[in-house]
PDB file of C-alpha atoms in Angstrom:
ATOM      1  CA  MET A   1       8.668 -10.791  -6.259  1.00  0.00           C
ATOM      2  CA  ASP A   2       6.481 -11.802  -8.824  1.00  0.00           C
ATOM      3  CA  HIS A   3       4.588  -7.884  -9.931  1.00  0.00           C
ATOM      4  CA  GLN A   4       1.183  -9.675  -9.210  1.00  0.00           C
ATOM      5  CA  LEU A   5       1.542 -11.266  -5.904  1.00  0.00           C
ATOM      6  CA  LYS A   6       3.388  -8.502  -3.768  1.00  0.00           C
ATOM      7  CA  ARG A   7       0.408  -6.041  -5.679  1.00  0.00           C
ATOM      8  CA  GLY A   8      -1.694  -8.371  -3.247  1.00  0.00           C
ATOM      9  CA  LEU A   9       0.721  -8.911  -0.372  1.00  0.00           C
ATOM     10  CA  LEU A  10       0.586  -4.566  -0.670  1.00  0.00           C
ATOM     11  CA  ASP A  11      -3.405  -4.799  -0.546  1.00  0.00           C
ATOM     12  CA  ILE A  12      -3.928  -7.033   2.769  1.00  0.00           C
ATOM     13  CA  CYS A  13      -1.001  -5.388   4.136  1.00  0.00           C
ATOM     14  CA  VAL A  14      -3.090  -1.793   3.692  1.00  0.00           C
ATOM     15  CA  LEU A  15      -6.147  -3.145   4.980  1.00  0.00           C
ATOM     16  CA  SER A  16      -4.383  -5.021   7.983  1.00  0.00           C
ATOM     17  CA  SER A  17      -2.897  -1.390   8.720  1.00  0.00           C
ATOM     18  CA  ILE A  18      -6.404  -0.368   9.077  1.00  0.00           C
ATOM     19  CA  ARG A  19      -8.330  -3.192  10.892  1.00  0.00           C
ATOM     20  CA  ASP A  20      -7.616  -1.719  14.123  1.00  0.00           C
ATOM     21  CA  GLY A  21      -9.351   1.702  13.174  1.00  0.00           C
ATOM     22  CA  GLU A  22      -9.148   3.879  10.243  1.00  0.00           C
ATOM     23  CA  SER A  23      -6.383   6.043   9.115  1.00  0.00           C
ATOM     24  CA  TYR A  24      -4.498   8.502   6.625  1.00  0.00           C
ATOM     25  CA  GLY A  25      -2.155   7.822   4.005  1.00  0.00           C
ATOM     26  CA  TYR A  26       1.182   8.805   5.777  1.00  0.00           C
ATOM     27  CA  ARG A  27       0.378   6.843   8.865  1.00  0.00           C
ATOM     28  CA  MET A  28      -0.446   3.790   7.200  1.00  0.00           C
ATOM     29  CA  ILE A  29       3.298   3.512   4.980  1.00  0.00           C
ATOM     30  CA  ARG A  30       4.814   4.626   8.462  1.00  0.00           C
ATOM     31  CA  ASP A  31       3.267   1.397   9.967  1.00  0.00           C
ATOM     32  CA  ILE A  32       3.509  -0.770   6.656  1.00  0.00           C
ATOM     33  CA  SER A  33       7.006   0.297   6.100  1.00  0.00           C
ATOM     34  CA  PRO A  34       9.179  -1.907   8.451  1.00  0.00           C
ATOM     35  CA  TYR A  35       7.762  -4.722   7.065  1.00  0.00           C
ATOM     36  CA  VAL A  36       7.921  -4.297   3.309  1.00  0.00           C
ATOM     37  CA  THR A  37       8.773  -0.979   1.361  1.00  0.00           C
ATOM     38  CA  ILE A  38       5.809   0.352   0.579  1.00  0.00           C
ATOM     39  CA  SER A  39       5.255   4.429  -1.313  1.00  0.00           C
ATOM     40  CA  GLU A  40       2.715   7.536  -1.846  1.00  0.00           C
ATOM     41  CA  SER A  41       3.010   6.731  -5.400  1.00  0.00           C
ATOM     42  CA  THR A  42       2.190   2.757  -4.676  1.00  0.00           C
ATOM     43  CA  LEU A  43      -0.193   3.315  -1.536  1.00  0.00           C
ATOM     44  CA  TYR A  44      -3.052   5.947  -3.103  1.00  0.00           C
ATOM     45  CA  PRO A  45      -3.617   3.726  -5.853  1.00  0.00           C
ATOM     46  CA  ILE A  46      -4.415   0.318  -3.738  1.00  0.00           C
ATOM     47  CA  LEU A  47      -6.456   2.869  -1.146  1.00  0.00           C
ATOM     48  CA  ARG A  48      -8.820   3.468  -4.620  1.00  0.00           C
ATOM     49  CA  ARG A  49      -8.726  -0.404  -5.633  1.00  0.00           C
ATOM     50  CA  LEU A  50      -9.464  -1.371  -2.227  1.00  0.00           C
ATOM     51  CA  GLU A  51     -12.408   1.509  -2.327  1.00  0.00           C
ATOM     52  CA  THR A  52     -13.991   0.683  -5.334  1.00  0.00           C
ATOM     53  CA  ALA A  53     -14.192  -3.543  -4.292  1.00  0.00           C
ATOM     54  CA  GLY A  54     -15.834  -2.124  -1.049  1.00  0.00           C
ATOM     55  CA  HIS A  55     -13.171  -2.814   1.424  1.00  0.00           C
ATOM     56  CA  LEU A  56     -12.735   0.142   2.685  1.00  0.00           C
ATOM     57  CA  THR A  57     -14.056   3.634   2.949  1.00  0.00           C
ATOM     58  CA  VAL A  58     -13.535   7.211   2.746  1.00  0.00           C
ATOM     59  CA  ARG A  59     -13.845  10.614   4.900  1.00  0.00           C
ATOM     60  CA  SER A  60     -12.288  13.800   3.949  1.00  0.00           C
ATOM     61  CA  CYS A  61     -11.596  15.687   7.534  1.00  0.00           C
ATOM     62  CA  GLU A  62      -9.749  19.023   7.551  1.00  0.00           C
ATOM     63  CA  HIS A  63      -6.407  18.579   9.374  1.00  0.00           C
ATOM     64  CA  ASN A  64      -4.143  21.699  10.435  1.00  0.00           C
ATOM     65  CA  GLY A  65      -5.705  23.762   7.598  1.00  0.00           C
ATOM     66  CA  ARG A  66      -5.533  20.856   4.727  1.00  0.00           C
ATOM     67  CA  LEU A  67      -7.219  17.869   3.507  1.00  0.00           C
ATOM     68  CA  ARG A  68      -6.655  14.519   4.816  1.00  0.00           C
ATOM     69  CA  LYS A  69      -8.922  11.317   4.170  1.00  0.00           C
ATOM     70  CA  TYR A  70      -9.322   8.815   6.152  1.00  0.00           C
ATOM     71  CA  TYR A  71      -9.785   4.781   5.186  1.00  0.00           C
ATOM     72  CA  THR A  72     -11.914   2.491   7.453  1.00  0.00           C
ATOM     73  CA  ILE A  73     -11.965  -1.196   7.043  1.00  0.00           C
ATOM     74  CA  THR A  74     -15.372  -2.524   5.656  1.00  0.00           C
ATOM     75  CA  PRO A  75     -16.897  -6.158   7.459  1.00  0.00           C
ATOM     76  CA  SER A  76     -15.882  -7.082   3.816  1.00  0.00           C
ATOM     77  CA  GLY A  77     -12.021  -6.059   3.652  1.00  0.00           C
ATOM     78  CA  LEU A  78     -12.378  -7.808   7.159  1.00  0.00           C
ATOM     79  CA  GLU A  79     -13.627 -10.767   4.943  1.00  0.00           C
ATOM     80  CA  ARG A  80     -10.656  -9.858   2.590  1.00  0.00           C
ATOM     81  CA  ILE A  81      -8.052 -10.395   4.863  1.00  0.00           C
ATOM     82  CA  GLU A  82      -9.419 -14.043   6.594  1.00  0.00           C
ATOM     83  CA  GLU A  83      -9.624 -15.391   2.989  1.00  0.00           C
ATOM     84  CA  PHE A  84      -5.450 -14.944   2.701  1.00  0.00           C
ATOM     85  CA  LYS A  85      -4.830 -16.490   5.723  1.00  0.00           C
ATOM     86  CA  ARG A  86      -6.407 -19.272   4.786  1.00  0.00           C
ATOM     87  CA  GLU A  87      -5.424 -19.057   1.126  1.00  0.00           C
ATOM     88  CA  TRP A  88      -1.798 -18.607   3.212  1.00  0.00           C
ATOM     89  CA  LYS A  89      -2.089 -21.612   4.665  1.00  0.00           C
ATOM     90  CA  GLU A  90      -1.920 -23.155   1.201  1.00  0.00           C
ATOM     91  CA  ILE A  91       1.258 -21.013  -0.416  1.00  0.00           C
ATOM     92  CA  MET A  92       2.940 -22.101   2.558  1.00  0.00           C
ATOM     93  CA  GLY A  93       2.352 -26.182   2.203  1.00  0.00           C
ATOM     94  CA  ILE A  94       2.856 -25.681  -1.390  1.00  0.00           C
ATOM     95  CA  TYR A  95       6.562 -24.305  -0.689  1.00  0.00           C
ATOM     96  CA  GLU A  96       7.222 -26.793   2.146  1.00  0.00           C
ATOM     97  CA  PHE A  97       6.654 -28.961  -0.767  1.00  0.00           C
ATOM     98  CA  ILE A  98       9.041 -27.391  -3.145  1.00  0.00           C
ATOM     99  CA  THR A  99      12.044 -26.875  -0.421  1.00  0.00           C
ATOM    100  CA  ARG A 100      11.955 -30.215   1.505  1.00  0.00           C
ATOM    101  CA  GLU A 101      14.655 -32.149   1.158  1.00  0.00           C
ATOM    102  CA  SER A 102      15.122 -35.068  -0.990  1.00  0.00           C
ATOM    103  CA  GLU A 103      14.254 -38.127   0.283  1.00  0.00           C
ATOM    104  CA  GLN A 104      16.426 -40.012  -2.018  1.00  0.00           C
ATOM    105  CA  GLY A 105      19.377 -38.195  -0.266  1.00  0.00           C
ATOM    106  CA  GLU A 106      19.515 -36.351  -4.177  1.00  0.00           C
TER     107      GLU A 106
END
């Protein structure tokens, strides 16, 4: 898969994983993994990029003696998911065009 396309899809997967409530890195990986392979070394740069873009916020809290970061989606992040859904409809139209059967039987 094209690197840029996969990067954009992973961004949306991460945002979707926190759409219903805050989460932390390990839980996000666990939630996303049944659908797409994602590692810690991939996740954390995505989280930083999404935070910089204003699509999520982060807070730190001690958990079992360790500092854990919790991520929450922002209104901007929710809008990015909706924007993706609109874009995906166009992409599916292109896919249908590309994979259609030739009308001339070729």
